[in-house]
Structures are given as C-alpha cells and as structure tokens.
C-alpha cells in the first residue's frame, strides 16, 4: 500500500451521522447448550447474520467445513 492510498483511506473516516447510527444494529454472541437436535442449519435459519450464517456459525464454533454441535457442548450463537 503506498502512502497516497493510506492517506486517502485515513481521510475517508468521519464522525458517524444520525442516519448511519440508525442503520447500525448490534449483534452479540451468546452461549447455548447443544441438545440432540441442535444443528447449524437450524441455528442459521434464525440468525441475524446476513452473510452466509450457516458457515459463519460453524466458523465461530471451530467446526468450519464439517461437524455439528455435540449434545451437552456449548455453542456460540449470534442474537
């Protein structure tokens, strides 16, 4: 990255406007105990994550690419 690009990026920062503040929605990670029926597909269907919630939930739970929650284990979900 050259100095010109860095400066252009730095100059793009600004105080958040009221309109931008209204668009922001807080999301928090919560822990939930998995049971026999806990599957990432079900968790993803009710998740507020907008970009590929199925894979995002697997990623934050250390099971990216394969695996499902083990009954009794703690699972991170986003609310």
CSV table of N, CA, C and O in Angstrom, one decimal:
chain,number,residue,atom,x,y,z
A,1,UNK,N,0.9,-1.2,0.0
A,1,UNK,CA,0.0,0.0,0.0
A,1,UNK,C,0.9,1.2,0.0
A,1,UNK,O,1.8,1.4,0.8
A,2,UNK,N,0.7,2.1,-0.9
A,2,UNK,CA,1.5,3.3,-1.0
A,2,UNK,C,0.9,4.4,-0.1
A,2,UNK,O,-0.2,4.3,0.4
A,3,UNK,N,1.8,5.4,0.2
A,3,UNK,CA,1.4,6.5,1.1
A,3,UNK,C,0.1,7.2,0.6
A,3,UNK,O,-0.7,7.5,1.4
A,4,UNK,N,0.0,7.4,-0.7
A,4,UNK,CA,-1.2,8.1,-1.2
A,4,UNK,C,-2.5,7.3,-0.9
A,4,UNK,O,-3.5,7.9,-0.4
A,5,UNK,N,-2.5,6.0,-1.0
A,5,UNK,CA,-3.6,5.1,-0.7
A,5,UNK,C,-3.9,5.2,0.8
A,5,UNK,O,-5.1,5.2,1.2
A,6,UNK,N,-2.9,5.1,1.6
A,6,UNK,CA,-3.1,5.2,3.1
A,6,UNK,C,-3.7,6.5,3.5
A,6,UNK,O,-4.7,6.5,4.2
A,7,UNK,N,-3.2,7.6,2.9
A,7,UNK,CA,-3.8,8.9,3.3
A,7,UNK,C,-5.3,9.0,2.8
A,7,UNK,O,-6.1,9.6,3.5
A,8,UNK,N,-5.6,8.5,1.6
A,8,UNK,CA,-6.9,8.6,1.1
A,8,UNK,C,-7.8,7.8,2.0
A,8,UNK,O,-9.0,8.2,2.3
A,9,UNK,N,-7.4,6.6,2.5
A,9,UNK,CA,-8.1,5.8,3.4
A,9,UNK,C,-8.4,6.5,4.7
A,9,UNK,O,-9.5,6.6,5.3
A,10,UNK,N,-7.3,7.1,5.3
A,10,UNK,CA,-7.4,7.8,6.6
A,10,UNK,C,-8.4,9.0,6.4
A,10,UNK,O,-9.1,9.3,7.4
A,11,UNK,N,-8.4,9.7,5.3
A,11,UNK,CA,-9.2,10.9,5.1
A,11,UNK,C,-10.7,10.5,5.0
A,11,UNK,O,-11.6,11.3,5.1
A,12,UNK,N,-10.9,9.2,4.7
A,12,UNK,CA,-12.3,8.8,4.5
A,12,UNK,C,-13.1,8.6,5.8
A,12,UNK,O,-14.3,8.5,5.8
A,13,UNK,N,-12.4,8.6,6.9
A,13,UNK,CA,-13.0,8.4,8.3
A,13,UNK,C,-13.7,9.7,8.6
A,13,UNK,O,-13.3,10.8,8.3
A,14,UNK,N,-14.9,9.5,9.3
A,14,UNK,CA,-15.7,10.7,9.7
A,14,UNK,C,-16.5,10.3,10.9
A,14,UNK,O,-16.7,9.1,11.2
A,15,UNK,N,-17.0,11.3,11.6
A,15,UNK,CA,-17.9,11.0,12.7
A,15,UNK,C,-19.2,10.4,12.2
A,15,UNK,O,-19.7,10.8,11.1
A,16,UNK,N,-19.7,9.4,12.9
A,16,UNK,CA,-21.0,8.8,12.4
A,16,UNK,C,-22.1,9.7,12.4
A,16,UNK,O,-22.3,10.5,13.4
A,17,UNK,N,-22.9,9.7,11.4
A,17,UNK,CA,-24.1,10.6,11.3
A,17,UNK,C,-25.3,9.9,11.9
A,17,UNK,O,-25.3,8.7,12.2
A,18,UNK,N,-26.3,10.7,12.2
A,18,UNK,CA,-27.5,10.2,12.8
A,18,UNK,C,-28.1,9.1,11.9
A,18,UNK,O,-28.6,8.1,12.3
A,19,UNK,N,-28.1,9.3,10.6
A,19,UNK,CA,-28.6,8.3,9.6
A,19,UNK,C,-27.8,7.0,9.7
A,19,UNK,O,-28.4,5.9,9.7
A,20,UNK,N,-26.5,7.1,9.8
A,20,UNK,CA,-25.7,5.9,9.9
A,20,UNK,C,-25.9,5.2,11.2
A,20,UNK,O,-25.9,3.9,11.3
A,21,UNK,N,-26.1,5.9,12.3
A,21,UNK,CA,-26.4,5.3,13.6
A,21,UNK,C,-27.7,4.5,13.5
A,21,UNK,O,-27.8,3.5,14.1
A,22,UNK,N,-28.7,5.0,12.8
A,22,UNK,CA,-30.0,4.3,12.7
A,22,UNK,C,-29.8,3.0,11.9
A,22,UNK,O,-30.6,2.1,12.1
A,23,UNK,N,-28.8,3.0,11.1
A,23,UNK,CA,-28.6,1.7,10.3
A,23,UNK,C,-27.9,0.7,11.0
A,23,UNK,O,-27.9,-0.5,10.7
A,24,UNK,N,-27.2,1.1,12.1
A,24,UNK,CA,-26.3,0.1,12.8
A,24,UNK,C,-27.2,-0.7,13.7
A,24,UNK,O,-28.1,-0.2,14.4
A,25,UNK,N,-27.0,-2.0,13.7
A,25,UNK,CA,-27.7,-2.9,14.6
A,25,UNK,C,-26.7,-3.8,15.4
A,25,UNK,O,-25.9,-4.5,14.7
A,26,UNK,N,-26.8,-3.8,16.6
A,26,UNK,CA,-25.8,-4.5,17.5
A,26,UNK,C,-26.1,-6.0,17.4
A,26,UNK,O,-27.3,-6.4,17.5
A,27,UNK,N,-25.1,-6.8,17.3
A,27,UNK,CA,-25.2,-8.2,17.4
A,27,UNK,C,-24.3,-8.7,18.4
A,27,UNK,O,-23.1,-8.3,18.5
A,28,UNK,N,-24.8,-9.6,19.3
A,28,UNK,CA,-24.0,-10.2,20.3
A,28,UNK,C,-23.9,-11.7,20.2
A,28,UNK,O,-24.8,-12.3,19.7
A,29,UNK,N,-22.8,-12.2,20.7
A,29,UNK,CA,-22.6,-13.7,20.7
A,29,UNK,C,-23.1,-14.2,22.1
A,29,UNK,O,-22.7,-13.6,23.1
A,30,UNK,N,-23.9,-15.2,22.1
A,30,UNK,CA,-24.4,-15.8,23.3
A,30,UNK,C,-24.0,-17.3,23.3
A,30,UNK,O,-23.8,-17.9,22.2
A,31,UNK,N,-23.9,-17.9,24.4
A,31,UNK,CA,-23.6,-19.3,24.5
A,31,UNK,C,-24.9,-20.1,24.8
A,31,UNK,O,-25.8,-19.6,25.6
A,32,UNK,N,-25.1,-21.2,24.2
A,32,UNK,CA,-26.3,-22.0,24.3
A,32,UNK,C,-25.8,-23.5,24.4
A,32,UNK,O,-24.9,-23.9,23.7
A,33,UNK,N,-26.4,-24.2,25.3
A,33,UNK,CA,-26.0,-25.6,25.4
A,33,UNK,C,-26.7,-26.4,24.3
A,33,UNK,O,-27.9,-26.3,24.1
A,34,UNK,N,-26.0,-27.2,23.6
A,34,UNK,CA,-26.5,-28.0,22.5
A,34,UNK,C,-27.2,-29.2,23.0
A,34,UNK,O,-26.9,-29.8,24.1
A,35,UNK,N,-28.3,-29.6,22.3
A,35,UNK,CA,-29.0,-30.8,22.7
A,35,UNK,C,-28.9,-31.8,21.5
A,35,UNK,O,-28.3,-31.5,20.5
A,36,UNK,N,-29.6,-32.9,21.5
A,36,UNK,CA,-29.6,-33.9,20.5
A,36,UNK,C,-30.0,-33.3,19.1
A,36,UNK,O,-29.6,-33.8,18.1
A,37,UNK,N,-30.9,-32.3,19.1
A,37,UNK,CA,-31.5,-31.8,17.9
A,37,UNK,C,-30.8,-30.5,17.4
A,37,UNK,O,-31.2,-30.0,16.4
A,38,UNK,N,-29.7,-30.1,18.1
A,38,UNK,CA,-29.1,-28.8,17.7
A,38,UNK,C,-28.3,-29.0,16.4
A,38,UNK,O,-27.4,-29.9,16.4
A,39,UNK,N,-28.6,-28.3,15.4
A,39,UNK,CA,-27.9,-28.4,14.1
A,39,UNK,C,-27.6,-26.9,13.6
A,39,UNK,O,-28.4,-26.0,13.8
A,40,UNK,N,-26.5,-26.8,12.9
A,40,UNK,CA,-26.2,-25.4,12.4
A,40,UNK,C,-27.2,-24.9,11.4
A,40,UNK,O,-27.4,-23.7,11.4
A,41,UNK,N,-27.8,-25.8,10.7
A,41,UNK,CA,-28.8,-25.3,9.7
A,41,UNK,C,-30.0,-24.7,10.4
A,41,UNK,O,-30.5,-23.6,10.0
A,42,UNK,N,-30.4,-25.3,11.5
A,42,UNK,CA,-31.5,-24.7,12.3
A,42,UNK,C,-31.1,-23.4,13.0
A,42,UNK,O,-31.8,-22.4,12.9
A,43,UNK,N,-29.9,-23.3,13.5
A,43,UNK,CA,-29.4,-22.1,14.2
A,43,UNK,C,-29.2,-21.0,13.1
A,43,UNK,O,-29.5,-19.8,13.4
A,44,UNK,N,-28.8,-21.3,11.9
A,44,UNK,CA,-28.6,-20.3,10.9
A,44,UNK,C,-29.9,-19.7,10.4
A,44,UNK,O,-30.0,-18.6,10.0
A,45,UNK,N,-31.0,-20.6,10.4
A,45,UNK,CA,-32.3,-20.1,9.9
A,45,UNK,C,-32.8,-19.0,10.8
A,45,UNK,O,-33.6,-18.2,10.3
A,46,UNK,N,-32.5,-18.9,12.0
A,46,UNK,CA,-33.0,-17.8,12.9
A,46,UNK,C,-31.9,-16.8,13.3
A,46,UNK,O,-32.1,-15.9,14.1
A,47,UNK,N,-30.8,-16.8,12.6
A,47,UNK,CA,-29.7,-15.9,12.9
A,47,UNK,C,-29.8,-14.6,12.2
A,47,UNK,O,-30.2,-14.6,11.0
A,48,UNK,N,-29.4,-13.5,12.8
A,48,UNK,CA,-29.4,-12.2,12.1
A,48,UNK,C,-28.2,-12.0,11.2
A,48,UNK,O,-28.1,-11.0,10.6
A,49,UNK,N,-27.3,-13.0,11.2
A,49,UNK,CA,-26.1,-12.8,10.4
A,49,UNK,C,-26.6,-12.8,8.9
A,49,UNK,O,-27.3,-13.7,8.5
A,50,UNK,N,-26.2,-11.8,8.2
A,50,UNK,CA,-26.7,-11.6,6.8
A,50,UNK,C,-25.8,-12.3,5.7
A,50,UNK,O,-26.3,-12.7,4.7
A,51,UNK,N,-24.6,-12.6,6.0
A,51,UNK,CA,-23.7,-13.2,5.0
A,51,UNK,C,-23.3,-14.6,5.4
A,51,UNK,O,-22.5,-14.8,6.2
A,52,UNK,N,-24.1,-15.6,4.8
A,52,UNK,CA,-23.8,-17.0,5.0
A,52,UNK,C,-23.8,-17.4,6.4
A,52,UNK,O,-22.8,-17.9,7.0
A,53,UNK,N,-24.9,-17.3,7.1
A,53,UNK,CA,-24.9,-17.6,8.6
A,53,UNK,C,-24.5,-19.0,8.9
A,53,UNK,O,-23.9,-19.3,9.9
A,54,UNK,N,-24.9,-20.0,8.0
A,54,UNK,CA,-24.5,-21.4,8.3
A,54,UNK,C,-23.0,-21.5,8.5
A,54,UNK,O,-22.5,-22.1,9.5
A,55,UNK,N,-22.2,-21.0,7.5
A,55,UNK,CA,-20.8,-21.2,7.6
A,55,UNK,C,-20.2,-20.3,8.6
A,55,UNK,O,-19.2,-20.6,9.3
A,56,UNK,N,-20.8,-19.1,8.8
A,56,UNK,CA,-20.3,-18.2,9.9
A,56,UNK,C,-20.4,-18.8,11.3
A,56,UNK,O,-19.5,-18.7,12.1
A,57,UNK,N,-21.5,-19.4,11.5
A,57,UNK,CA,-21.7,-20.1,12.8
A,57,UNK,C,-20.8,-21.3,13.0
A,57,UNK,O,-20.2,-21.5,14.1
A,58,UNK,N,-20.6,-22.0,11.9
A,58,UNK,CA,-19.6,-23.1,12.0
A,58,UNK,C,-18.2,-22.6,12.3
A,58,UNK,O,-17.5,-23.1,13.1
A,59,UNK,N,-17.8,-21.5,11.7
A,59,UNK,CA,-16.5,-20.9,11.8
A,59,UNK,C,-16.3,-20.4,13.3
A,59,UNK,O,-15.3,-20.8,13.9
A,60,UNK,N,-17.2,-19.7,13.8
A,60,UNK,CA,-17.0,-19.2,15.2
A,60,UNK,C,-17.1,-20.3,16.3
A,60,UNK,O,-16.6,-20.1,17.4
A,61,UNK,N,-17.6,-21.4,15.9
A,61,UNK,CA,-17.7,-22.6,16.8
A,61,UNK,C,-16.5,-23.6,16.5
A,61,UNK,O,-16.5,-24.7,17.1
A,62,UNK,N,-15.6,-23.2,15.7
A,62,UNK,CA,-14.5,-24.1,15.4
A,62,UNK,C,-14.8,-25.4,14.7
A,62,UNK,O,-14.1,-26.4,14.7
A,63,UNK,N,-15.9,-25.4,13.9
A,63,UNK,CA,-16.3,-26.6,13.2
A,63,UNK,C,-16.5,-26.3,11.7
A,63,UNK,O,-17.4,-26.8,11.0
A,64,UNK,N,-15.7,-25.3,11.2
A,64,UNK,CA,-15.9,-24.9,9.8
A,64,UNK,C,-15.5,-26.1,8.9
A,64,UNK,O,-14.5,-26.7,9.1
A,65,UNK,N,-16.3,-26.2,7.9
A,65,UNK,CA,-16.3,-27.2,6.8
A,65,UNK,C,-17.1,-28.5,7.2
A,65,UNK,O,-17.7,-29.0,6.4
A,66,UNK,N,-17.0,-28.9,8.4
A,66,UNK,CA,-17.8,-30.1,8.8
A,66,UNK,C,-18.0,-30.2,10.3
A,66,UNK,O,-17.3,-29.5,11.0
A,67,UNK,N,-19.0,-31.0,10.6
A,67,UNK,CA,-19.3,-31.2,12.0
A,67,UNK,C,-20.5,-30.5,12.5
A,67,UNK,O,-20.9,-29.5,11.9
A,68,UNK,N,-21.1,-31.0,13.5
A,68,UNK,CA,-22.3,-30.5,14.2
A,68,UNK,C,-22.0,-30.4,15.7
A,68,UNK,O,-21.1,-31.1,16.2
A,69,UNK,N,-22.8,-29.6,16.4
A,69,UNK,CA,-22.6,-29.5,17.8
A,69,UNK,C,-22.8,-30.8,18.5
A,69,UNK,O,-23.7,-31.6,18.2
A,70,UNK,N,-22.0,-31.1,19.5
A,70,UNK,CA,-22.1,-32.3,20.3
A,70,UNK,C,-23.1,-32.0,21.4
A,70,UNK,O,-23.0,-31.0,22.1
A,71,UNK,N,-24.1,-32.9,21.6
A,71,UNK,CA,-25.0,-32.7,22.7
A,71,UNK,C,-24.3,-32.4,24.0
A,71,UNK,O,-23.3,-33.2,24.4
A,72,UNK,N,-24.7,-31.4,24.7
A,72,UNK,CA,-24.1,-31.0,26.0
A,72,UNK,C,-23.0,-30.0,25.9
A,72,UNK,O,-22.6,-29.4,26.9
A,73,UNK,N,-22.5,-29.8,24.7
A,73,UNK,CA,-21.4,-28.8,24.5
A,73,UNK,C,-22.0,-27.4,24.4
A,73,UNK,O,-23.2,-27.2,24.1
A,74,UNK,N,-21.2,-26.4,24.6
A,74,UNK,CA,-21.6,-25.0,24.4
A,74,UNK,C,-21.5,-24.6,23.0
A,74,UNK,O,-20.4,-24.9,22.4
A,75,UNK,N,-22.5,-23.9,22.5
A,75,UNK,CA,-22.4,-23.4,21.1
A,75,UNK,C,-22.6,-21.9,21.1
A,75,UNK,O,-23.4,-21.4,21.8
A,76,UNK,N,-21.8,-21.2,20.3
A,76,UNK,CA,-21.9,-19.8,20.2
A,76,UNK,C,-23.0,-19.5,19.1
A,76,UNK,O,-22.9,-20.0,18.0
A,77,UNK,N,-23.9,-18.6,19.5
A,77,UNK,CA,-25.0,-18.2,18.5
A,77,UNK,C,-25.0,-16.7,18.6
A,77,UNK,O,-24.5,-16.0,19.5
A,78,UNK,N,-25.5,-16.1,17.5
A,78,UNK,CA,-25.5,-14.6,17.4
A,78,UNK,C,-26.9,-14.1,17.5
A,78,UNK,O,-27.8,-14.7,16.8
A,79,UNK,N,-27.2,-13.2,18.4
A,79,UNK,CA,-28.5,-12.6,18.5
A,79,UNK,C,-28.4,-11.1,18.4
A,79,UNK,O,-27.4,-10.5,18.7
